[in-house]
mmCIF file of C-alpha atoms in Angstrom:
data_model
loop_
_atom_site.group_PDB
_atom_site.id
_atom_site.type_symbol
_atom_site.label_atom_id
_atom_site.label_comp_id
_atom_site.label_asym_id
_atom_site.label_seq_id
_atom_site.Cartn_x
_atom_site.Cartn_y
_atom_site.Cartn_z
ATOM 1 C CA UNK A 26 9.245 11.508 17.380
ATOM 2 C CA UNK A 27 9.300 7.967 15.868
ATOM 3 C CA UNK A 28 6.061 6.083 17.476
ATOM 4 C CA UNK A 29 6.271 2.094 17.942
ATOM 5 C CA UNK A 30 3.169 0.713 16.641
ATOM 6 C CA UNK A 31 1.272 -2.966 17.304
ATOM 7 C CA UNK A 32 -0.971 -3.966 14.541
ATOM 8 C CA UNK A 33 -2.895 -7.452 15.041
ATOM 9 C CA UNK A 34 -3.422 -8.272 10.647
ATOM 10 C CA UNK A 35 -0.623 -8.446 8.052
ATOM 11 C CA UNK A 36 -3.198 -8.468 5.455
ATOM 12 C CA UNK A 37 -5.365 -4.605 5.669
ATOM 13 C CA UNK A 38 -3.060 -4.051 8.386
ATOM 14 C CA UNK A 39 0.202 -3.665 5.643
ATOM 15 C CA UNK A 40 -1.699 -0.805 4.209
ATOM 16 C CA UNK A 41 -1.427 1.332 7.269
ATOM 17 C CA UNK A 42 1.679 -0.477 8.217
ATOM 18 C CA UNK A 43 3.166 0.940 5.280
ATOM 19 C CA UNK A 44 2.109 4.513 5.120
ATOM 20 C CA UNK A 45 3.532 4.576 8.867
ATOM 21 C CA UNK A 46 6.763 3.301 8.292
ATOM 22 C CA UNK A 47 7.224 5.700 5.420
ATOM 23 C CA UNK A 48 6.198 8.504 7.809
ATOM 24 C CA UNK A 49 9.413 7.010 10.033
ATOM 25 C CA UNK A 50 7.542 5.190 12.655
ATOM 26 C CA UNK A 51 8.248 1.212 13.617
ATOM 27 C CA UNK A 52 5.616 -1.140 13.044
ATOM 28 C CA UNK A 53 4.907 -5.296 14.397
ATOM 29 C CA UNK A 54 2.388 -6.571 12.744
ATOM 30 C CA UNK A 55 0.766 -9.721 14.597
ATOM 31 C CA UNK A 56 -0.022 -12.365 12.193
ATOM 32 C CA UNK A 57 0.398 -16.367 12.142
ATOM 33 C CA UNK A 58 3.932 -17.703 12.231
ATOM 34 C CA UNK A 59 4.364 -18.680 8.982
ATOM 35 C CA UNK A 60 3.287 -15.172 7.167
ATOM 36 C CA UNK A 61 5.530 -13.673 10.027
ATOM 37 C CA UNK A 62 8.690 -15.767 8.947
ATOM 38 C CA UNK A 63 7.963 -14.276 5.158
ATOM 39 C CA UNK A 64 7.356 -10.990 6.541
ATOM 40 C CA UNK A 65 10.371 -11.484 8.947
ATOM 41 C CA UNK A 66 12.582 -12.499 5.972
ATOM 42 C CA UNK A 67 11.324 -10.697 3.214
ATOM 43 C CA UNK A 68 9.331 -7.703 4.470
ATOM 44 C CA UNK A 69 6.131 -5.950 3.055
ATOM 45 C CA UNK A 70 5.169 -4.633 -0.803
ATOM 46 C CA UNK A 71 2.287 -2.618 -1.120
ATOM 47 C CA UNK A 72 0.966 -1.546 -4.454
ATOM 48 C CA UNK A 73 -0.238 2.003 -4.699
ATOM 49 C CA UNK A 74 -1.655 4.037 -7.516
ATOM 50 C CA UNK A 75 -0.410 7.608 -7.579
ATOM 51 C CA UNK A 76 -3.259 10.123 -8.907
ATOM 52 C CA UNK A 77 -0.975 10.521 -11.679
ATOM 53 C CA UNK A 78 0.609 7.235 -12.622
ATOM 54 C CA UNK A 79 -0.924 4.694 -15.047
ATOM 55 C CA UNK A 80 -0.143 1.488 -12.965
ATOM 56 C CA UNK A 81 0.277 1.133 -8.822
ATOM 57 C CA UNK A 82 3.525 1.643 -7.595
ATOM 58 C CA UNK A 83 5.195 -0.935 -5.533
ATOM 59 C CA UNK A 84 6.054 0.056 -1.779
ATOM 60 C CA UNK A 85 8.452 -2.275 -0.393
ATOM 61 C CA UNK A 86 9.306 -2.033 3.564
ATOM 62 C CA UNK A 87 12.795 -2.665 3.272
ATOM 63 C CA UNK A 88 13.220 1.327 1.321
ATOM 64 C CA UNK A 89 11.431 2.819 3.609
ATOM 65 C CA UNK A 90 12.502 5.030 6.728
ATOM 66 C CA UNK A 91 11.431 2.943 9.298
ATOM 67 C CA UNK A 92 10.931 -1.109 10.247
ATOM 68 C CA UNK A 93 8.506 -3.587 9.741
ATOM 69 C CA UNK A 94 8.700 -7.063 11.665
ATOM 70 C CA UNK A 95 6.266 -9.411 12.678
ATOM 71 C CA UNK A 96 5.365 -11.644 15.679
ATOM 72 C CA UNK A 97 2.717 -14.332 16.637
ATOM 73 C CA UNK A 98 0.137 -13.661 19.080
ATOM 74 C CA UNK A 99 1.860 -15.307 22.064
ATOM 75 C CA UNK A 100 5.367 -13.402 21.466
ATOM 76 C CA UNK A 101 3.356 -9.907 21.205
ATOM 77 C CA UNK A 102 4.503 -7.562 24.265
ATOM 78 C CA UNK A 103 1.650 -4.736 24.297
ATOM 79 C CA UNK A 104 4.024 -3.010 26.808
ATOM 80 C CA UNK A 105 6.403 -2.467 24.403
ATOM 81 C CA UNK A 106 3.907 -0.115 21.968
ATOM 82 C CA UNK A 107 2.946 3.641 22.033
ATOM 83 C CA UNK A 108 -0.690 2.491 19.759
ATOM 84 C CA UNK A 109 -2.095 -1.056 19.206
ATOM 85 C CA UNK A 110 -3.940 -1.012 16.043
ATOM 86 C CA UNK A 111 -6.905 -3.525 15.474
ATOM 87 C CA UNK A 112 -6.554 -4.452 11.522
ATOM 88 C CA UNK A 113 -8.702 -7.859 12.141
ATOM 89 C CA UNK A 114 -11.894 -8.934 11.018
ATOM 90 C CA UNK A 115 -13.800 -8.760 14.538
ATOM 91 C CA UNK A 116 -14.433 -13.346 14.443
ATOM 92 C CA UNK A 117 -10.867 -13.567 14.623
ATOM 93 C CA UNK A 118 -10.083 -12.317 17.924
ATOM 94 C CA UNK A 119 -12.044 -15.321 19.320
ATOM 95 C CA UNK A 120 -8.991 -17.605 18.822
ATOM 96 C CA UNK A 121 -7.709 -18.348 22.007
ATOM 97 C CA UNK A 122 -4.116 -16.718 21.463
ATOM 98 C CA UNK A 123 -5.632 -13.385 19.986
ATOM 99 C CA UNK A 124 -8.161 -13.502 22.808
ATOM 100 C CA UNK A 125 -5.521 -13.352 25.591
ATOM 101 C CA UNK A 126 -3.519 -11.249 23.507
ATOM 102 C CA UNK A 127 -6.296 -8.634 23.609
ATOM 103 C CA UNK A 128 -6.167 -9.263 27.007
ATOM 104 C CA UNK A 129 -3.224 -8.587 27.522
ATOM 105 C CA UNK A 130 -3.247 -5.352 26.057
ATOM 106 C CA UNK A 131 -6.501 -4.233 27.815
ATOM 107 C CA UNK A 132 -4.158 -4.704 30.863
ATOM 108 C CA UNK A 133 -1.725 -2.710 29.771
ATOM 109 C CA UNK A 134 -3.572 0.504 28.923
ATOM 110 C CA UNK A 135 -2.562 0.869 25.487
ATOM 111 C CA UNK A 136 -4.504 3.190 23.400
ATOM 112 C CA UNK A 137 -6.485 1.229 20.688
ATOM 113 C CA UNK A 138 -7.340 2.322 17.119
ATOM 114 C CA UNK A 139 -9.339 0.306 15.675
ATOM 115 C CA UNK A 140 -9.850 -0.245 11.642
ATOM 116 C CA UNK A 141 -12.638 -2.661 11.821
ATOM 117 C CA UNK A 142 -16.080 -2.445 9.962
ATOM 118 C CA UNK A 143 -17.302 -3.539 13.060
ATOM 119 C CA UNK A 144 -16.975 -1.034 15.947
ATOM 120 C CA UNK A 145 -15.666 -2.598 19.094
ATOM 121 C CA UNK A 146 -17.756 -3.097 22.231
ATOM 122 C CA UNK A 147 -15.692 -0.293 23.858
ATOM 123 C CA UNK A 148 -16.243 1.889 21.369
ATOM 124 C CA UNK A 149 -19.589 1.405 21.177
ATOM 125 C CA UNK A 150 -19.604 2.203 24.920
ATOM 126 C CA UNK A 151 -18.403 6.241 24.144
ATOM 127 C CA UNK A 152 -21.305 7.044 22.757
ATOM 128 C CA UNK A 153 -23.563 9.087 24.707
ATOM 129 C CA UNK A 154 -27.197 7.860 25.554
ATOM 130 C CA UNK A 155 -26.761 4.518 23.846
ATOM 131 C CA UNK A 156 -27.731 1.186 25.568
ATOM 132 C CA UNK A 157 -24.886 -1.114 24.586
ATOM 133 C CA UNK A 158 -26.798 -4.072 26.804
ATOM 134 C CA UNK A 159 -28.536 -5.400 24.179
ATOM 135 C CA UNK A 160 -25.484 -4.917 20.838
ATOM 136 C CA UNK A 161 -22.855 -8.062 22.494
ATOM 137 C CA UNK A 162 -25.398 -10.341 20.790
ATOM 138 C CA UNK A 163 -23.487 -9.332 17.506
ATOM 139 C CA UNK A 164 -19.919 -10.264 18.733
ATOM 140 C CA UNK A 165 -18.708 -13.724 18.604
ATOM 141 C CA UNK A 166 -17.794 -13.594 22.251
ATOM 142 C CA UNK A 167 -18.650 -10.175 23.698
ATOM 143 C CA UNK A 168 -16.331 -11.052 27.020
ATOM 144 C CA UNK A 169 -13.047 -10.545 25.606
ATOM 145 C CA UNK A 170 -13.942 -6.920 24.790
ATOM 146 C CA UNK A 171 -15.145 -6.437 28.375
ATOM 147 C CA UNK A 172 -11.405 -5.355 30.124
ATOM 148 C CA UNK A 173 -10.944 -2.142 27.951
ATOM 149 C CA UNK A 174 -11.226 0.729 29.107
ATOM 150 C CA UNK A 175 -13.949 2.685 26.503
ATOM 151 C CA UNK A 176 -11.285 6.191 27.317
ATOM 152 C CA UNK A 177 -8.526 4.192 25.197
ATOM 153 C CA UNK A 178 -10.361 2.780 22.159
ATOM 154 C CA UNK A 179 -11.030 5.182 18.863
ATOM 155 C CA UNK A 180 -12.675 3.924 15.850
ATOM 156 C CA UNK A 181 -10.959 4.407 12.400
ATOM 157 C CA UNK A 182 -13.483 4.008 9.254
ATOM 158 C CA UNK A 183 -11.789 1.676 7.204
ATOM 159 C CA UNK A 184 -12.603 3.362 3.907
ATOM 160 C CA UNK A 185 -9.273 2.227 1.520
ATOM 161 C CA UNK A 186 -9.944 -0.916 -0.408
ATOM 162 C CA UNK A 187 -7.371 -3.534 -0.687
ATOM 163 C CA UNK A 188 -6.755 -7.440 -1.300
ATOM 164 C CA UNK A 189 -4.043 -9.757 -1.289
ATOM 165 C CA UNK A 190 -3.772 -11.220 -4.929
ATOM 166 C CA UNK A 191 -4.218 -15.041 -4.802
ATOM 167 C CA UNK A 192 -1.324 -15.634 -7.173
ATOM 168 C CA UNK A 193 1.461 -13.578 -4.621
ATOM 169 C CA UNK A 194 3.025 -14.469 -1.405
ATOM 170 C CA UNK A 195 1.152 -12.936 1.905
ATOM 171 C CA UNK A 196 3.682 -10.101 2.099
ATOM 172 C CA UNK A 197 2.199 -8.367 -0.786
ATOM 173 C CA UNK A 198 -0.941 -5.916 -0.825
ATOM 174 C CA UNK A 199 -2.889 -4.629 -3.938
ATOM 175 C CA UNK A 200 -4.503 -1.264 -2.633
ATOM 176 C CA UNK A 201 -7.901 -0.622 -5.809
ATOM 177 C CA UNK A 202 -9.439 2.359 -3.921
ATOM 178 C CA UNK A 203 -6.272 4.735 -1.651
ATOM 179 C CA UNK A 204 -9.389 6.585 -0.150
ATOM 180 C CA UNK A 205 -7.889 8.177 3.444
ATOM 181 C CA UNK A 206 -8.411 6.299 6.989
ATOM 182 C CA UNK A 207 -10.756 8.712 8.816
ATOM 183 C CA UNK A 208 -10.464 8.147 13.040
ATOM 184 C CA UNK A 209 -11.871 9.558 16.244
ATOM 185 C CA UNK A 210 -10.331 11.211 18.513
ATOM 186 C CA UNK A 211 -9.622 9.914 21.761
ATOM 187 C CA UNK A 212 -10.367 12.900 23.165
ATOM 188 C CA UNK A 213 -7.437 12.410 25.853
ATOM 189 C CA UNK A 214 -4.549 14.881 24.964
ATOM 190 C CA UNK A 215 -1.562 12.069 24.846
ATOM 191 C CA UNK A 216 -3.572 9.524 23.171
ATOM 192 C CA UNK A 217 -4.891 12.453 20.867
ATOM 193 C CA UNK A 218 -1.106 13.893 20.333
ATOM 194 C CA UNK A 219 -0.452 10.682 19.014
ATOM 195 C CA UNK A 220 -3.058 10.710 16.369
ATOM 196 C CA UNK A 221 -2.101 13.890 15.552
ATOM 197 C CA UNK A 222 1.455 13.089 15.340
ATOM 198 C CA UNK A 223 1.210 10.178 12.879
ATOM 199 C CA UNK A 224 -1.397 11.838 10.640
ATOM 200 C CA UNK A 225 0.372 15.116 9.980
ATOM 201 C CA UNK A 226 3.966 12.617 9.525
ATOM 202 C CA UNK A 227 1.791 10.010 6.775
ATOM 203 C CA UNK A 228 0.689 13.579 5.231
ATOM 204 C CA UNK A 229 3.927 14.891 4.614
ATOM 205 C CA UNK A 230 5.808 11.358 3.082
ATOM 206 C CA UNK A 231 6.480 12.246 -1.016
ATOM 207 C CA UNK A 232 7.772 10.038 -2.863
ATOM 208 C CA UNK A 233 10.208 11.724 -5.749
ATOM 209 C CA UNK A 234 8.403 14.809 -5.148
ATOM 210 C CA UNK A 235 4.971 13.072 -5.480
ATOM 211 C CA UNK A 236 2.598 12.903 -2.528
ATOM 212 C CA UNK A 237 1.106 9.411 -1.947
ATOM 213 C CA UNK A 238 -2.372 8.774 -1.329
ATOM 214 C CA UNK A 239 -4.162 6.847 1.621
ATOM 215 C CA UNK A 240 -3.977 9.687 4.376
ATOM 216 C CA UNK A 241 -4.768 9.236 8.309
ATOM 217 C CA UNK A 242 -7.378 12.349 8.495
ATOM 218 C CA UNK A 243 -8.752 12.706 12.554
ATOM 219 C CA UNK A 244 -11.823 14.290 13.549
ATOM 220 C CA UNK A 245 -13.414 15.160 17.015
ATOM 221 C CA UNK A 246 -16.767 13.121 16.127
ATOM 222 C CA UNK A 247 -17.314 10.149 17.429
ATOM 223 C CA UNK A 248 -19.742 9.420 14.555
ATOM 224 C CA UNK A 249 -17.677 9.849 11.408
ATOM 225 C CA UNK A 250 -16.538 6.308 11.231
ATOM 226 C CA UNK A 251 -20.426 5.220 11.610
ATOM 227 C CA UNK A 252 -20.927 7.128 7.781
ATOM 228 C CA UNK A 253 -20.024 3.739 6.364
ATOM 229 C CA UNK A 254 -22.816 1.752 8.207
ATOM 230 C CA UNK A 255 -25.566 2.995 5.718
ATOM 231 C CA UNK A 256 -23.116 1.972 2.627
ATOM 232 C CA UNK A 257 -22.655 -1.760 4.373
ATOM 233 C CA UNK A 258 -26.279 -2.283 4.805
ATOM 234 C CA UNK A 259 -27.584 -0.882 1.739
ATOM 235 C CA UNK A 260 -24.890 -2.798 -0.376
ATOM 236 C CA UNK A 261 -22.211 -4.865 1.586
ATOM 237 C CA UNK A 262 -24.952 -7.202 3.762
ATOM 238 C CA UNK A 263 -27.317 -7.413 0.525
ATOM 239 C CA UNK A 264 -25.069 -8.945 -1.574
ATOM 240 C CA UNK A 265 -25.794 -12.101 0.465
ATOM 241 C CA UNK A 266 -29.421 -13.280 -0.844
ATOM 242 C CA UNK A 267 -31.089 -16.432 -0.438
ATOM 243 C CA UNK A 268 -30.566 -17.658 -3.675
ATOM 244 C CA UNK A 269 -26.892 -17.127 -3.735
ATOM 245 C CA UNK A 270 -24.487 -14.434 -4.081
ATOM 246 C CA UNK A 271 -24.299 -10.828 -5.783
ATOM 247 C CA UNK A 272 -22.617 -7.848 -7.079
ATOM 248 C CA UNK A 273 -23.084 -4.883 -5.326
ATOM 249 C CA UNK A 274 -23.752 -2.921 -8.001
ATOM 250 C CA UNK A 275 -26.346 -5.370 -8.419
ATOM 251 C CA UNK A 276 -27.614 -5.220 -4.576
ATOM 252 C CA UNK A 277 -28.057 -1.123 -4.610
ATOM 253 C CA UNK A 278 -29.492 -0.878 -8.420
ATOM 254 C CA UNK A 279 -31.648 -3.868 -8.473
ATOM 255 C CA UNK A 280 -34.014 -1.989 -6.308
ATOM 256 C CA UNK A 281 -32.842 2.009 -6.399
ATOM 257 C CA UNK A 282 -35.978 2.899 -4.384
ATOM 258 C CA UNK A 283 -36.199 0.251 -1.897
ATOM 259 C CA UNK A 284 -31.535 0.581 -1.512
ATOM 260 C CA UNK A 285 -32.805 4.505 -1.137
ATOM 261 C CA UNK A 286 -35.233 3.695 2.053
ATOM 262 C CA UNK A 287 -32.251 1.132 3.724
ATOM 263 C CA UNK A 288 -29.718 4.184 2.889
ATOM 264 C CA UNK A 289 -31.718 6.960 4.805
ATOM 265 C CA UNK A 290 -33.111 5.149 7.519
ATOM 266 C CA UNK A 291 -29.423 3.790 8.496
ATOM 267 C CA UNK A 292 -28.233 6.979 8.270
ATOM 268 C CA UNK A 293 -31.444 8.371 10.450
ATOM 269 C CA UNK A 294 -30.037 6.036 12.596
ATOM 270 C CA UNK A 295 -26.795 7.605 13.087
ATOM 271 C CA UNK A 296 -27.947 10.691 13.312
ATOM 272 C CA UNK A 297 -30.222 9.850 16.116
ATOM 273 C CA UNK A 298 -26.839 8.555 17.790
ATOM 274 C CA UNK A 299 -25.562 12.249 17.422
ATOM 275 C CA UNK A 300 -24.025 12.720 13.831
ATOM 276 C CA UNK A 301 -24.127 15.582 12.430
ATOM 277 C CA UNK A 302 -25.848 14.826 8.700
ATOM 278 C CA UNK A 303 -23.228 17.003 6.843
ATOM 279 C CA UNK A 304 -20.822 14.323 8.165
ATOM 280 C CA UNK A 305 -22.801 11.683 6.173
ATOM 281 C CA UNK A 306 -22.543 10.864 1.980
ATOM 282 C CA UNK A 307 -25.663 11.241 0.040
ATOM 283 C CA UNK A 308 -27.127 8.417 -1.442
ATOM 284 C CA UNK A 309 -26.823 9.446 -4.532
ATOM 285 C CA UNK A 310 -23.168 9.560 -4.367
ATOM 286 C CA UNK A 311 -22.997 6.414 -2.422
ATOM 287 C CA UNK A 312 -25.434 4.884 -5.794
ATOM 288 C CA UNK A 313 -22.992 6.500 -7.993
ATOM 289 C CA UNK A 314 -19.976 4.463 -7.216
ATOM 290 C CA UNK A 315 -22.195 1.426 -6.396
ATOM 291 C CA UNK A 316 -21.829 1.094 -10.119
ATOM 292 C CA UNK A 317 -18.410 0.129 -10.416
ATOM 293 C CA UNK A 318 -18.280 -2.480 -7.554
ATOM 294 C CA UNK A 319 -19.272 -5.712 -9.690
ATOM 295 C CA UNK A 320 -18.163 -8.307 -7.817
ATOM 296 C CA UNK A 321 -19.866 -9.317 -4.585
ATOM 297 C CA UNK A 322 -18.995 -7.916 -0.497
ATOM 298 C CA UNK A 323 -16.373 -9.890 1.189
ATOM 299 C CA UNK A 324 -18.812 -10.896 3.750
ATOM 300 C CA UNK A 325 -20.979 -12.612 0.680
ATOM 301 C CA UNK A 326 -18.282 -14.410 -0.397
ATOM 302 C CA UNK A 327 -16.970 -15.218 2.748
ATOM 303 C CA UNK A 328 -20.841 -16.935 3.427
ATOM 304 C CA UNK A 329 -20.708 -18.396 0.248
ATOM 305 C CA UNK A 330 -17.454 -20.283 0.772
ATOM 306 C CA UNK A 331 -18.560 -21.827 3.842
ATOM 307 C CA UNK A 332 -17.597 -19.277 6.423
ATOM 308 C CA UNK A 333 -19.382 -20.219 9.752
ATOM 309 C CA UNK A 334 -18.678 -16.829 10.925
ATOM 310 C CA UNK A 335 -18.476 -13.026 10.001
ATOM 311 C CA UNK A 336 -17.839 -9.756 11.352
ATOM 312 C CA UNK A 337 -22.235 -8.843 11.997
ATOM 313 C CA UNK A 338 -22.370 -4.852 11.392
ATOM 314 C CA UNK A 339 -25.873 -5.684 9.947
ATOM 315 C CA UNK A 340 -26.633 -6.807 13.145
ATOM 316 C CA UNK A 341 -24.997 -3.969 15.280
ATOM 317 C CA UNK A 342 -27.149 -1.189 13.294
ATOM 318 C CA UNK A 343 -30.545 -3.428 13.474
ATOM 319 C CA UNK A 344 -29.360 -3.746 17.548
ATOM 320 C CA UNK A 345 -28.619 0.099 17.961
ATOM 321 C CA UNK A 346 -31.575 1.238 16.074
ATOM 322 C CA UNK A 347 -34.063 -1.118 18.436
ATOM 323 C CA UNK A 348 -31.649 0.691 21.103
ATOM 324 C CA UNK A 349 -32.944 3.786 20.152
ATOM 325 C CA UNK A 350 -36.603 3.093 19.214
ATOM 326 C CA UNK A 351 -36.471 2.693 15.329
ATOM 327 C CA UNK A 352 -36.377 -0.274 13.416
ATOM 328 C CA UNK A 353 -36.730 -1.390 9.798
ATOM 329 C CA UNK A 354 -38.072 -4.956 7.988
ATOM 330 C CA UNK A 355 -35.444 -4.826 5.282
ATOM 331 C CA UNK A 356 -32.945 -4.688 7.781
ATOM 332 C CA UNK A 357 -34.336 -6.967 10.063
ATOM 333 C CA UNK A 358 -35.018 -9.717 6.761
ATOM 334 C CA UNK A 359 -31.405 -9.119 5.660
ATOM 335 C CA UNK A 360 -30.383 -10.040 9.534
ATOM 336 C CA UNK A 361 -32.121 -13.143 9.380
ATOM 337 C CA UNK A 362 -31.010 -14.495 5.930
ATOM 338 C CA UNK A 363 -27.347 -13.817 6.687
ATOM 339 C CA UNK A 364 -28.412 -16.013 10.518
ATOM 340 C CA UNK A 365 -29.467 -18.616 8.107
ATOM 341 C CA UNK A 366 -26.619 -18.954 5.878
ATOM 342 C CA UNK A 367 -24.293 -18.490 8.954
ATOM 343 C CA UNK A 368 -26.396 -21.394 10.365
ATOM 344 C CA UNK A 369 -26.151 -23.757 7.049
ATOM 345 C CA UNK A 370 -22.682 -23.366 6.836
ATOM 346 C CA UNK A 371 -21.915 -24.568 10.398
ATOM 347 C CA UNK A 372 -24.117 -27.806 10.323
ATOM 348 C CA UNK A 373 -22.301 -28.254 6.975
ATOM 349 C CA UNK A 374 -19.293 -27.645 8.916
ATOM 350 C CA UNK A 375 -20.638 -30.118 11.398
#
């Protein structure tokens, strides 16, 4: 059965866009009016790499089985969706039109999957034993998370890497890593159907024959998603220095021993939360393809090009670990240089 899906992010949210209408579901992606009247007019390309093929294949919406449009904010109708999909960086909702938009769908009762780094408040809020008092201090405006109901928010770990290249329009999406989504359950039997539903119909799109990578995989733990936090912290958030910018490579290998202790005691962490360690990748692993990502995080060079705001998961794992007893100084130090570059940025800003 053909779901009707509500992403808020033409950007990331045209990767899973795509693999859904190719599975023969309808998409809206939310997104400002102008990228909407390209989208509107033009539709989506997505560039994927086939395990087999040299160079990424394109993926345009207009050959595939079912329909892309998009809409502002304000002409959004969450009613009118079986999933709303959260494809934002977490800042963003903060604008007043996404804000009531969320709203709006927090009234409706839409089940949310979220593809943020950052977990949502609600989220946050399904996991046993853990004292979410304290982790709103990491939001840019904890309130407009407050209305959901925790039952109808999952958390999918964003794990494909893709970008927008700065010479094409903002219809088009370079995917460089088709690594699979990996989501929560609900753990409510519709909500869950529909997980189920859309994974096994993105798993079973070939294209001449060929299957197509970037899969929706769903688990019952709660925790899988949090398997990226240790990667983020160890590499992502320490690319941001306070002497400028660098590589992640550069972040995890300057310092194997010291990127070792941040790795385990994030993923101690999570564990503590209720993951089960099989669930988690090894350092070594994580250290292995650290050496191939040269450039620096998008959170560094969002800081570094005068963001006054980014999505804080540094912050939520230094907040959740105090939650649960446990802290660490690197952590904490990398917390409080990204709170002073944040800070610069915005006086710069004025």
């Amino acid at each position: 059965m053909p779901y009707n899906i509500l992403i808020l992010g033409a950007s990331y949210g045209s990767l899973l866009g795509t693999k859904l209408i190719a599975a023969g579901h309808d998409v809206t992606l939310v997104c400002r009016a102008q990228t909407a009247a390209l989208i509107n007019a033009e539709g989506t390309e997505v560039r994927i790499k086939l395990r087999d093929e040299d160079t990424h294949r394109s993926f345009f919406s207009s050959d595939l089985k079912g329909t892309v449009d998009a809409v502002t904010p304000e002409d959004a109708v969450p009613e009118n969706y079986d999933l709303v999909c959260l494809a934002m960086q977490e800042p963003q909702y903060s604008h007043p039109a996404l804000a009531d938009l969320l709203s709006r769908i927090a009234r409706a009762k839409i089940p949310c999957m979220s593809i943020m780094n950052m977990p949502p408040l609600p989220y946050l809020k399904r996991i046993p034993g853990l004292d979410c008092a304290q982790l709103g201090s990491a939001f840019l405006d904890a309130s407009i998370w407050e209305r959901f109901d925790p039952r109808l928010m999952t958390l999918c770990s964003p794990d494909p890497q893709a970008f927008r290249p700065p010479e094409e329009k903002a219809n088009v999406l370079h995917v460089g890593l088709p690594t699979n989504f990996k989501v929560s359950k609900f753990h409510d039997a519709a909500s869950d159907a529909i997980l189920a539903g859309l994974a096994a119909d993105i798993d079973g799109y070939r294209i001449n024959g060929k299957d197509v990578p970037v899969k929706l995989r769903v688990y019952d733990s709660l925790y899988v998603p949090f398997a990226k936090w240790a990667m983020l912290a160890t590499g992502n958030y320490r690319c941001i220095t306070a002497q400028g910018p660098r590589s992640i490579k550069d972040a995890v290998h300057a310092d194997l021993d010291k990127s070792r202790e941040i790795y385990g005691f994030v993923n101690d962490v999570v564990v503590k939360l209720g993951a089960d360690p099989d669930d988690l990748v090894p350092f070594e692993k994580y250290a292995k393809a650290a050496l191939g990502l040269l450039k620096p995080s998008s959170a560094a060079r969002a800081v570094f090009s005068g963001a006054t705001n980014i999505e804080r998961v540094d912050r939520v794992i230094d907040l959740t670990a105090r939650a649960l007893g446990m802290s660490h100084p690197d952590i904490a130090r990398g917390v409080a240089i990204v709170d002073d570059k944040l800070d610069e940025n915005r006086q710069a800003a004025g």
